[in-house]
Coordinates of C-alpha atoms in Angstrom, one line a residue:
M1 CA -17.0 165.1 35.3
N2 CA -17.9 160.9 34.8
K3 CA -13.8 160.5 36.7
L4 CA -14.1 162.4 39.0
I5 CA -17.4 160.9 39.7
A6 CA -15.3 157.1 39.8
A7 CA -11.8 158.4 40.7
W8 CA -12.9 159.9 44.2
S9 CA -13.4 158.3 47.9
L10 CA -14.1 159.0 51.0
S11 CA -13.6 157.6 54.4
V12 CA -14.8 157.2 58.1
V13 CA -13.2 155.5 60.4
F14 CA -15.3 155.1 64.2
F15 CA -12.9 154.2 67.5
L16 CA -13.5 154.0 70.4
P17 CA -14.0 155.5 73.4
I18 CA -16.5 157.7 72.3
A19 CA -15.2 161.6 72.4
P20 CA -17.8 164.1 73.7
I21 CA -19.5 166.9 72.3
S22 CA -17.1 169.4 71.4
G23 CA -19.0 172.6 73.9
Q24 CA -19.2 171.0 76.5
S25 CA -15.8 169.1 76.3
Q26 CA -13.8 172.8 75.8
R27 CA -15.7 173.9 79.2
T28 CA -14.2 170.7 80.6
A29 CA -10.9 170.7 79.4
D30 CA -10.6 174.4 80.3
S31 CA -11.7 173.4 84.0
L32 CA -8.9 170.2 83.8
I33 CA -5.8 173.3 82.8
F34 CA -6.8 174.8 85.9
L35 CA -6.7 172.4 87.8
L36 CA -3.7 171.2 87.0
K37 CA -1.8 174.3 88.5
S38 CA -2.3 173.0 92.0
P39 CA 1.0 171.7 92.8
I40 CA 0.1 169.7 96.0
I41 CA -2.1 167.0 93.0
S42 CA 0.5 163.8 93.3
N43 CA 1.5 162.5 90.2
E44 CA -0.7 159.7 90.1
Q45 CA -3.6 162.2 89.7
R46 CA -1.6 164.6 87.7
F47 CA -2.3 161.6 85.1
N48 CA -5.9 161.3 85.5
I49 CA -6.6 164.6 84.8
V50 CA -3.3 165.0 81.6
R51 CA -5.6 162.1 80.2
Q52 CA -7.7 163.4 80.3
I53 CA -7.8 166.3 78.7
A54 CA -6.4 164.6 76.4
H55 CA -9.3 162.7 76.0
D56 CA -12.1 165.9 75.9
H57 CA -9.5 168.3 74.7
P58 CA -12.0 169.0 70.6
K59 CA -8.6 170.4 69.3
Y60 CA -6.8 167.3 67.7
Q61 CA -3.0 169.2 68.1
I62 CA -3.8 170.6 71.2
A63 CA -5.6 166.6 72.8
L64 CA -2.3 165.1 70.9
N65 CA 0.3 167.2 72.9
Y66 CA -2.2 166.6 76.3
S67 CA -1.2 162.5 75.6
M68 CA 1.3 162.3 75.0
Q69 CA 1.8 163.8 78.4
A70 CA -0.3 161.1 79.4
V71 CA 2.2 158.9 78.3
E72 CA 5.5 159.9 79.7
L73 CA 3.6 159.9 83.2
A74 CA 2.2 156.7 83.6
K75 CA 5.9 155.4 82.6
K76 CA 7.2 157.4 86.0
I77 CA 4.3 155.7 87.7
G78 CA 6.0 153.0 86.3
N79 CA 2.2 150.6 86.2
P80 CA 2.2 149.1 83.3
Q81 CA -2.6 149.4 83.0
L82 CA -1.3 153.5 82.9
I83 CA 1.1 152.9 80.6
A84 CA -1.6 151.2 78.3
V85 CA -4.7 153.0 78.6
A86 CA -2.4 156.4 78.3
L87 CA -0.7 154.1 74.1
E88 CA -4.7 153.9 73.1
E89 CA -5.1 157.6 74.2
L90 CA -2.7 158.7 72.4
S91 CA -2.9 156.5 69.3
I92 CA -6.6 157.1 68.3
N93 CA -5.2 161.1 69.3
H94 CA -3.1 160.0 66.3
W95 CA -5.4 158.6 64.8
N96 CA -7.8 162.6 64.1
L97 CA -4.3 163.4 63.2
G98 CA -4.5 161.5 60.1
N99 CA -1.0 159.7 61.8
T100 CA -1.7 156.4 61.0
I101 CA 1.5 154.6 62.1
E102 CA 2.3 156.3 64.6
S103 CA -1.7 155.7 65.9
T104 CA -0.8 152.2 64.8
E105 CA 2.5 152.0 67.1
A106 CA 0.8 153.5 69.6
S107 CA -2.2 150.6 69.9
L108 CA 1.0 148.2 69.1
G109 CA 2.4 149.0 72.1
A110 CA -1.0 149.0 74.6
L111 CA -2.2 145.8 72.8
E112 CA 1.4 143.7 73.5
I113 CA 0.5 145.0 77.9
F114 CA -3.7 144.4 77.7
Q115 CA -2.8 140.7 76.8
K116 CA -0.4 140.3 79.5
L117 CA -2.8 141.9 82.1
G118 CA -5.1 139.6 80.9
D119 CA -7.7 142.3 80.2
S120 CA -10.0 141.6 77.4
E121 CA -12.3 143.7 77.0
S122 CA -9.4 146.9 76.7
A123 CA -7.7 144.6 74.6
A124 CA -11.2 144.4 72.2
A125 CA -10.4 148.6 71.9
T126 CA -7.5 148.6 71.3
L127 CA -8.5 145.9 67.8
V128 CA -11.1 148.2 67.2
Q129 CA -8.5 150.6 67.2
L130 CA -5.7 148.9 64.6
G131 CA -9.0 147.7 62.4
S132 CA -10.0 151.6 62.2
N133 CA -6.0 152.1 60.7
A134 CA -6.0 149.1 58.8
I135 CA -8.7 150.9 57.5
S136 CA -7.0 154.2 56.8
N137 CA -3.4 152.9 55.1
E138 CA -6.9 150.9 52.8
E139 CA -5.0 146.9 54.6
F140 CA -8.9 145.7 54.6
P141 CA -8.6 141.8 55.2
E142 CA -6.5 142.8 58.5
A143 CA -8.6 144.9 59.2
I144 CA -11.4 142.7 59.1
K145 CA -9.8 140.4 60.6
Y146 CA -8.9 142.7 63.8
L147 CA -11.9 144.0 64.2
K148 CA -14.2 141.0 64.0
S149 CA -12.2 139.6 66.9
A150 CA -13.3 142.3 69.2
I151 CA -16.2 142.1 67.8
S152 CA -16.4 138.4 69.8
V153 CA -15.1 139.7 73.0
Y154 CA -17.6 142.1 73.2
T155 CA -20.5 139.4 72.4
E156 CA -19.2 137.9 75.0
F157 CA -19.3 141.3 77.4
S158 CA -23.1 142.0 75.8
S159 CA -21.6 145.3 75.1
H160 CA -24.3 146.9 73.1
K161 CA -22.0 149.7 72.4
H162 CA -18.8 148.1 71.4
V163 CA -20.2 145.9 69.0
S164 CA -22.8 148.3 67.6
L165 CA -20.0 150.6 67.4
S166 CA -17.3 147.5 65.7
F167 CA -20.2 147.3 63.3
L168 CA -19.9 150.4 62.6
N169 CA -16.4 150.1 61.6
L170 CA -16.1 146.5 59.4
G171 CA -19.5 147.8 57.3
E172 CA -16.8 150.8 56.3
A173 CA -14.5 148.6 55.6
Y174 CA -16.4 146.2 53.2
R175 CA -17.3 149.3 52.1
L176 CA -13.7 150.5 51.1
N177 CA -13.4 147.3 50.0
E178 CA -16.6 147.9 47.2
R179 CA -17.7 144.7 48.2
Y180 CA -21.8 146.9 49.3
D181 CA -23.6 144.4 50.2
S182 CA -22.0 142.9 53.7
A183 CA -21.2 146.8 54.0
T184 CA -24.8 147.4 54.1
H185 CA -25.3 144.1 56.0
Y186 CA -23.7 145.6 59.1
F187 CA -24.6 148.7 58.4
L188 CA -28.0 147.8 59.4
R189 CA -27.3 145.9 61.6
A190 CA -25.5 148.4 63.2
L191 CA -28.5 151.0 63.2
K192 CA -31.0 147.4 64.1
L193 CA -29.2 147.9 68.3
K194 CA -29.6 151.6 68.7
E195 CA -32.5 151.1 71.4
K196 CA -30.2 148.8 73.3
V197 CA -28.2 151.5 73.7
E198 CA -27.5 154.5 75.7
Q199 CA -27.4 158.4 74.9
P200 CA -25.4 160.5 74.3
E201 CA -24.0 156.7 72.1
R202 CA -27.5 156.4 70.3
D203 CA -26.8 159.4 68.6
I204 CA -23.6 158.7 67.9
L205 CA -23.7 155.5 66.5
I206 CA -27.1 157.0 64.6
A207 CA -25.0 159.2 62.7
Y208 CA -22.7 157.1 62.0
S209 CA -25.4 154.4 60.0
T210 CA -27.3 157.1 58.4
G211 CA -23.6 159.5 56.8
N212 CA -22.2 155.5 55.4
L213 CA -25.4 154.3 54.5
G214 CA -26.0 157.6 52.7
M215 CA -21.6 156.9 51.1
V216 CA -22.7 153.6 50.1
Y217 CA -25.9 154.0 48.6
N218 CA -24.1 157.4 46.8
S219 CA -22.1 154.2 45.5
L220 CA -24.3 152.2 44.3
G221 CA -26.2 155.7 42.5
Q222 CA -28.7 154.7 44.1
L223 CA -28.9 159.4 44.6
D224 CA -32.3 160.2 46.0
T225 CA -32.2 157.7 48.7
A226 CA -27.7 158.5 49.3
K227 CA -28.5 162.2 49.7
S228 CA -31.4 162.3 52.0
Y229 CA -29.0 159.8 54.6
L230 CA -25.7 162.2 53.5
E231 CA -28.3 165.0 55.3
S232 CA -29.0 164.2 58.2
A233 CA -25.9 162.6 59.2
I234 CA -24.0 166.2 58.2
A235 CA -27.5 167.8 60.6
L236 CA -26.0 165.2 62.7
T237 CA -22.6 164.2 62.9
R238 CA -21.9 168.7 63.4
Q239 CA -25.1 168.0 66.4
L240 CA -21.8 165.6 67.8
G241 CA -19.5 168.2 67.5
D242 CA -16.9 165.9 64.7
P243 CA -15.3 168.3 61.9
Y244 CA -14.0 164.4 60.6
S245 CA -17.0 162.6 59.7
S246 CA -19.6 166.7 59.0
S247 CA -16.4 166.8 56.3
V248 CA -16.1 163.8 55.1
Y249 CA -20.2 163.6 54.8
Q250 CA -20.8 166.6 53.0
A251 CA -18.0 166.2 50.8
D252 CA -19.7 163.2 49.8
L253 CA -23.0 165.5 48.8
G254 CA -21.0 168.2 46.6
Q255 CA -19.9 164.6 45.1
L256 CA -23.6 163.4 44.8
Y257 CA -24.1 167.2 43.4
A258 CA -21.9 166.9 40.6
R259 CA -22.6 163.3 39.1
Q260 CA -26.5 164.8 39.6
G261 CA -25.2 168.1 37.6
H262 CA -25.5 170.2 39.5
Y263 CA -22.1 171.8 39.7
E264 CA -22.5 175.0 41.4
I265 CA -24.5 173.1 44.6
A266 CA -21.1 170.8 44.2
E267 CA -18.8 173.3 44.8
A268 CA -20.5 174.9 47.2
E269 CA -20.5 171.9 49.3
M270 CA -17.0 171.1 48.7
L271 CA -15.7 174.4 49.5
E272 CA -17.7 173.9 52.3
A273 CA -15.5 170.7 53.9
L274 CA -12.0 171.9 52.7
A275 CA -13.1 175.4 54.7
T276 CA -13.6 172.5 57.4
A277 CA -11.0 170.2 56.8
R278 CA -8.6 174.1 57.4
D279 CA -9.8 175.2 60.7
H280 CA -9.5 171.9 62.3
G281 CA -5.9 171.1 60.9
L282 CA -7.5 167.8 59.2
K283 CA -4.0 166.9 57.0
E284 CA -5.5 164.6 54.4
Q285 CA -8.8 165.6 54.0
I286 CA -7.5 169.4 52.7
R287 CA -5.5 167.4 50.2
D288 CA -8.1 165.1 49.3
F289 CA -11.1 168.3 48.3
S290 CA -8.7 170.1 47.4
E291 CA -7.9 166.9 44.9
M292 CA -11.9 167.1 43.8
L293 CA -12.1 170.8 43.9
V294 CA -9.1 170.7 40.8
E295 CA -11.2 168.2 38.8
L296 CA -14.0 170.0 39.7
Y297 CA -13.2 172.9 38.0
Q298 CA -10.8 171.5 34.7
G299 CA -14.1 169.4 34.1
Q300 CA -16.0 173.0 33.8
G301 CA -13.1 174.3 32.2
D302 CA -12.8 176.7 35.2
F303 CA -8.1 176.3 34.5
K304 CA -7.6 179.2 36.8
H305 CA -9.4 178.1 40.2
A306 CA -7.8 174.6 38.9
L307 CA -3.7 175.3 39.9
Q308 CA -5.6 176.9 42.2
Y309 CA -6.6 174.3 44.5
Q310 CA -3.5 171.8 42.0
Q311 CA -1.3 174.1 44.5
L312 CA -3.3 173.0 47.9
F313 CA -3.1 169.9 47.0
Q314 CA 0.2 169.6 46.3
V315 CA 1.7 171.5 49.3
Y316 CA -0.1 169.0 51.3
Q317 CA 0.7 165.9 49.0
D318 CA 4.3 166.7 49.0
S319 CA 3.8 166.8 53.4
L320 CA 2.4 164.3 53.9
V321 CA 4.8 162.3 51.2
N322 CA 8.2 164.1 52.6
K323 CA 6.8 163.2 55.9
K324 CA 6.2 160.0 55.9
N325 CA 8.9 158.9 53.2
V326 CA 12.1 160.6 55.5
Q327 CA 10.2 159.1 59.2
E328 CA 10.3 155.4 57.1
I329 CA 14.5 156.1 56.6
E330 CA 14.7 157.8 59.4
R331 CA 13.4 154.8 61.1
L332 CA 16.0 152.2 58.9
K333 CA 18.6 154.5 60.1
A334 CA 18.1 153.9 63.9
G335 CA 17.5 150.7 63.0
Y336 CA 20.5 149.4 61.5
E337 CA 22.7 151.8 64.1
I338 CA 20.8 150.0 67.4
D339 CA 21.7 146.3 65.9
K340 CA 25.2 147.6 64.5
R341 CA 26.1 148.8 68.2
E342 CA 24.5 145.4 69.4
S343 CA 27.0 143.8 67.6
E344 CA 29.8 145.6 67.9
I345 CA 29.1 145.1 71.7
S346 CA 28.5 140.9 71.4
L347 CA 32.1 140.8 69.7
L348 CA 33.8 142.5 71.7
S349 CA 31.8 140.6 75.3
E350 CA 32.8 137.8 73.0
L351 CA 37.0 138.6 73.0
N352 CA 36.7 139.4 76.6
R353 CA 35.8 136.3 77.4
Q354 CA 37.7 134.5 75.5
Q355 CA 41.0 136.5 77.4
R356 CA 39.5 135.3 80.3
Y357 CA 39.5 131.8 79.4
L358 CA 42.7 132.1 78.4
A359 CA 44.1 133.1 81.6
I360 CA 42.6 130.2 83.6
G361 CA 43.9 127.5 81.5
L362 CA 47.6 128.5 81.8
F363 CA 46.8 129.1 85.1
V364 CA 45.7 126.0 85.8
G365 CA 48.1 124.4 82.5
L366 CA 48.4 121.9 81.0
A367 CA 45.4 120.1 82.8
L368 CA 43.0 121.8 81.0
I369 CA 44.3 122.6 77.7
S370 CA 41.4 120.2 76.3
I371 CA 38.9 122.3 77.9
F372 CA 40.2 126.2 76.8
S373 CA 40.8 124.1 73.2
I374 CA 37.1 123.4 72.8
L375 CA 36.1 126.9 74.6
I376 CA 37.7 128.8 72.3
Y377 CA 36.3 126.9 69.5
R378 CA 33.2 127.4 70.1
S379 CA 33.9 131.4 69.8
R380 CA 34.5 131.2 66.8
K381 CA 31.5 129.9 66.2
R382 CA 29.8 132.5 67.9
V383 CA 31.9 135.4 66.3
E384 CA 31.3 133.3 62.8
R385 CA 27.7 133.9 62.8
T386 CA 28.5 137.1 64.6
N387 CA 30.3 137.6 60.8
T388 CA 27.0 136.4 58.9
A389 CA 24.4 138.7 61.0
L390 CA 26.5 141.7 60.3
I391 CA 26.4 140.6 56.3
H392 CA 23.0 140.2 56.2
Q393 CA 22.5 143.4 58.0
K394 CA 24.9 145.2 56.0
E395 CA 22.9 144.0 52.6
V396 CA 19.1 144.9 54.4
V397 CA 21.1 148.5 54.6
S398 CA 22.4 147.7 50.6
K399 CA 18.3 146.8 49.9
R400 CA 17.2 150.2 51.6
E401 CA 19.6 152.6 49.6
Q402 CA 17.6 150.9 47.1
E403 CA 14.0 151.7 48.3
K404 CA 15.2 155.4 49.5
A405 CA 16.9 156.1 45.0
L406 CA 14.0 154.4 43.9
L407 CA 11.6 156.8 46.6
L408 CA 13.5 159.4 45.0
K409 CA 13.2 158.6 41.7
E410 CA 9.9 158.1 41.8
L411 CA 9.2 161.8 43.6
N412 CA 10.9 163.7 40.4
H413 CA 8.9 161.6 38.3
R414 CA 6.0 163.4 40.5
V415 CA 7.3 166.6 40.0
K416 CA 7.7 166.4 36.6
N417 CA 4.7 165.2 36.0
N418 CA 2.9 168.2 38.3
L419 CA 5.6 171.0 36.6
Q420 CA 3.4 169.3 33.3
M421 CA 0.4 169.7 34.2
V422 CA 1.5 174.0 35.0
A423 CA 2.4 174.4 31.9
S424 CA -0.1 173.1 30.1
L425 CA -2.3 174.8 32.2
L426 CA -0.3 177.2 31.6
N427 CA -0.5 177.0 27.8
L428 CA -4.7 176.6 28.2
Q429 CA -4.1 180.4 29.4
E430 CA -1.8 181.4 27.0
N431 CA -4.3 180.7 23.9
Q432 CA -7.5 181.6 25.4
L433 CA -5.3 185.2 25.5
Q434 CA -4.3 185.6 22.5
G435 CA -3.5 189.1 21.5
H436 CA -3.8 190.8 25.8
P437 CA -0.2 192.4 27.6
A438 CA -0.6 189.6 29.2
E439 CA 0.2 186.9 26.9
A440 CA 3.4 187.6 26.7
A441 CA 3.8 187.5 30.4
I442 CA 1.8 183.7 30.6
A443 CA 3.7 182.1 27.8
S444 CA 7.0 183.5 30.1
G445 CA 5.6 181.6 32.7
K446 CA 5.6 178.9 31.0
Y447 CA 8.9 179.1 30.0
R448 CA 9.7 178.7 32.8
V449 CA 8.1 176.0 34.4
E450 CA 9.7 173.9 31.4
A451 CA 12.6 174.4 32.0
L452 CA 12.4 172.9 35.8
S453 CA 10.0 170.7 34.2
L454 CA 12.6 169.2 31.5
I455 CA 15.8 168.8 34.8
H456 CA 12.9 166.4 36.8
R457 CA 12.3 164.9 32.9
K458 CA 16.1 164.0 32.8
L459 CA 16.6 163.2 36.3
Y460 CA 13.9 160.0 36.4
S461 CA 14.9 159.0 32.6
E462 CA 19.0 159.1 34.1
D463 CA 20.4 156.9 36.2
H464 CA 21.7 159.6 38.9
H465 CA 18.9 160.7 40.8
T466 CA 20.0 163.9 41.9
E467 CA 22.8 164.8 39.5
I468 CA 22.4 166.5 35.7
D469 CA 25.0 166.4 32.4
V470 CA 24.7 170.7 31.8
C471 CA 25.6 169.6 27.5
D472 CA 22.5 167.4 26.9
Y473 CA 20.5 169.4 29.1
I474 CA 21.3 173.3 28.0
E475 CA 20.7 172.2 24.7
E476 CA 17.9 170.1 24.5
L477 CA 16.5 173.3 26.6
V478 CA 17.9 175.7 24.2
M479 CA 16.8 173.5 21.3
N480 CA 13.4 174.1 22.2
L481 CA 14.0 178.0 22.8
C482 CA 14.6 178.1 19.2
Y483 CA 11.6 176.2 17.3
S484 CA 8.7 178.4 19.9
Y485 CA 10.5 181.1 18.4
G486 CA 12.0 180.7 14.5
K487 CA 14.4 182.6 14.7
V488 CA 17.6 180.5 15.1
D489 CA 17.4 177.6 13.4
K490 CA 21.5 176.3 13.8
P491 CA 22.5 177.5 17.6
Q492 CA 25.9 177.0 17.6
F493 CA 26.5 175.0 21.4
D494 CA 30.1 174.8 22.8
L495 CA 29.5 172.8 26.0
A496 CA 31.7 170.2 28.4
Q497 CA 30.6 167.4 29.2
I498 CA 29.7 168.4 32.9
N499 CA 27.8 166.8 35.6
I500 CA 26.2 168.8 38.6
G501 CA 24.5 168.6 41.5
I502 CA 20.3 169.6 41.4
D503 CA 21.2 172.7 43.3
Q504 CA 23.1 174.2 40.9
A505 CA 21.0 173.1 37.7
V506 CA 17.7 174.5 38.4
P507 CA 18.9 177.7 38.7
L508 CA 21.3 177.3 36.1
A509 CA 18.7 176.5 33.5
L510 CA 16.3 179.9 34.7
I511 CA 19.1 181.8 33.9
V512 CA 20.0 180.1 30.5
N513 CA 16.1 180.4 29.9
E514 CA 16.2 184.3 30.1
L515 CA 19.0 185.1 28.5
V516 CA 18.3 183.2 25.5
T517 CA 14.5 184.0 25.3
N518 CA 15.6 187.3 25.5
A519 CA 17.5 187.4 22.7
L520 CA 14.8 185.3 20.8
K521 CA 12.8 187.7 21.5
H522 CA 14.3 191.1 21.1
A523 CA 17.8 190.3 19.5
Y524 CA 17.1 189.7 15.8
E525 CA 14.6 192.5 14.7
G526 CA 15.6 193.3 11.0
I527 CA 18.9 190.7 11.6
R528 CA 19.6 188.7 8.5
D529 CA 21.6 186.3 9.4
P530 CA 20.8 185.7 12.7
E531 CA 23.4 183.3 14.8
L532 CA 22.6 182.1 18.6
N533 CA 26.7 180.3 20.3
I534 CA 25.7 178.6 23.6
G535 CA 29.5 177.4 25.9
F536 CA 29.4 176.2 29.5
K537 CA 33.2 174.9 30.0
E538 CA 34.8 174.5 33.6
I539 CA 38.1 176.5 34.0
G540 CA 39.4 176.0 37.0
K541 CA 37.5 175.9 39.9
D542 CA 35.0 177.5 38.0
L543 CA 32.1 177.3 35.7
V544 CA 31.9 179.4 33.1
L545 CA 28.5 179.9 30.8
M546 CA 28.9 182.5 27.4
I547 CA 25.8 183.6 25.5
Q548 CA 25.8 185.6 22.7
D549 CA 24.1 186.6 19.9
N550 CA 24.8 188.6 16.0
G551 CA 21.6 190.6 17.3
I552 CA 21.2 195.0 17.7
G553 CA 22.7 195.4 20.9
F554 CA 21.4 195.4 24.4
H555 CA 21.5 199.5 24.1
A556 CA 18.4 199.3 22.6
N557 CA 16.1 197.5 23.4
Y558 CA 17.7 197.5 26.4
N559 CA 15.7 196.9 29.9
S560 CA 17.6 196.0 33.1
S561 CA 14.7 196.3 35.6
S562 CA 12.5 194.4 33.6
F563 CA 11.3 191.3 35.9
G564 CA 12.8 188.8 33.2
M565 CA 16.9 190.9 33.7
S566 CA 16.0 191.0 37.7
L567 CA 15.4 187.3 38.5
V568 CA 18.9 186.8 36.6
Y569 CA 20.6 188.9 38.7
S570 CA 19.0 187.5 41.8
L571 CA 20.4 183.8 40.8
V572 CA 23.4 184.5 39.7
G573 CA 24.1 186.0 43.1
Q574 CA 21.8 182.7 44.8
L575 CA 25.0 180.9 42.5
D576 CA 27.9 182.9 44.2
G577 CA 28.9 184.2 41.3
D578 CA 29.5 187.2 38.8
I579 CA 27.4 188.5 35.7
S580 CA 29.2 190.9 32.9
N581 CA 27.8 191.4 29.1
H582 CA 29.1 193.1 26.1
A583 CA 27.9 195.4 23.6
A584 CA 30.1 195.0 20.5
A585 CA 29.0 193.5 17.1
G586 CA 25.6 191.6 19.2
T587 CA 25.2 191.4 23.3
S588 CA 26.9 188.7 24.6
W589 CA 26.5 186.9 28.7
E590 CA 29.6 185.4 30.7
I591 CA 28.7 184.3 33.8
C592 CA 31.6 183.3 36.2
M593 CA 30.7 180.4 38.7
P594 CA 31.6 177.9 41.7
K595 CA 31.2 174.4 40.9
M596 CA 29.0 173.3 44.3
V597 CA 31.1 170.4 44.9
K598 CA 29.2 167.6 46.5
L599 CA 29.3 165.5 50.3

């Protein structure tokens, strides 16, 4: 449990303007949505209504959709101030859903417009949002810089409300950076301003200052003080209709109970926090709370529930990682294509200009030959600079491709680690079920997971991150199975050196695992010298897998409707292959499949 306490970290970051209370905001949003149906409103009126819905709606995804509409309407109207306001609303709604990259892009766009317009107070609000995004990205020095700049502006305007809420964000940046003295200092400075702030901002200020102080005291081990602050903050944020903050505080309270050894109470708090996050689509919180529950259950030896929440964690972890990776890769591709097209257009423009200069030179005669020569020289210099820029761009693209390969390698490593953890959990469950009818099923599932884990281990350890050497893989897989069952000491291999893609390797691995396991479990009863022959060859455009034993034959102990055999036939169909068996002296399986061509 100490590992859980040390590793877990939650964050509540605040931004301006402040969203209204949930029940009232829902009624307000519904009324405004009804007004949009009127056919006589102008674009400016429609913009104001859509932006207000985006600001008031308590469901973050719906609010995000309306903020996108507000941006499009502002661009249609052509008013820079409205565009900046809409971008800032878009940034806040992206931030509410955990989309920090998109939120930062929108805020930077708004900040640029506000600064050009000389709107210092609006620019300060955008600086607060950028600071919040930097905190979420763990860029704490950058966050502190943004927030202190915003506080300087708000202090000049004597805006106590904005100064106090900026103090909250600044304190949170210091807290997450483990600079607890500075964090406590700014949270207390925020609380001192509560009498100078009107309602409802006063309640918001008290709720979040109290909650963040509770998290600081929890980190410092002052558990009784932390508990009092966190319970008060949870009640206040629920009244304010802020599910994000209330769930984070409640999860931190669960952490506190775990540190005190009250595991049942800790479990209840964490589960309720997770339910709140799921109800409101808070993806990062669902991932983090699930990981927290995995650690809690593992500490208690409850591997069944640990596996359940590990699977939930993995779903959201993969979703967030893949989404960010895909977005970044697409952004790099788009940037490269745009740069390439601009370079081509620039080069064509230069060539056209040269032709035009040549025509003029021929027309005016020998008197302008010297001028024409100078122009040609300058043009060539421009072409050389353009070519140099293209070479640089190619180097950048090459570096990005290397980064993509590194990301793919890291992904295989993470998949391998997760599969190994699942296999370990199944192994623990198998040990606890010795003699139980479910033991064999758990063992079979463990070997299937280990077969998949072996694929990703080889992908991670070799230079090829999307293809696998079948010869090496099948030999290691079969030897591991033979060692586990202890039936065949020296299986015979006739394997060609063939590389196949992971889409074909995964089903093939499961087929080999099932057929070899079936032979080791059932074929050698009463056989003095058991033999096992494995072959894999490329014949024409097809791949042929052969597995043969000298056992008792499948007629004596064969169940074609078993899960394992059903899985084999399903996987063969997935590979567009054919399967046949012979039961002369033992059992012989032959599977023929087309080799997939890598595009």
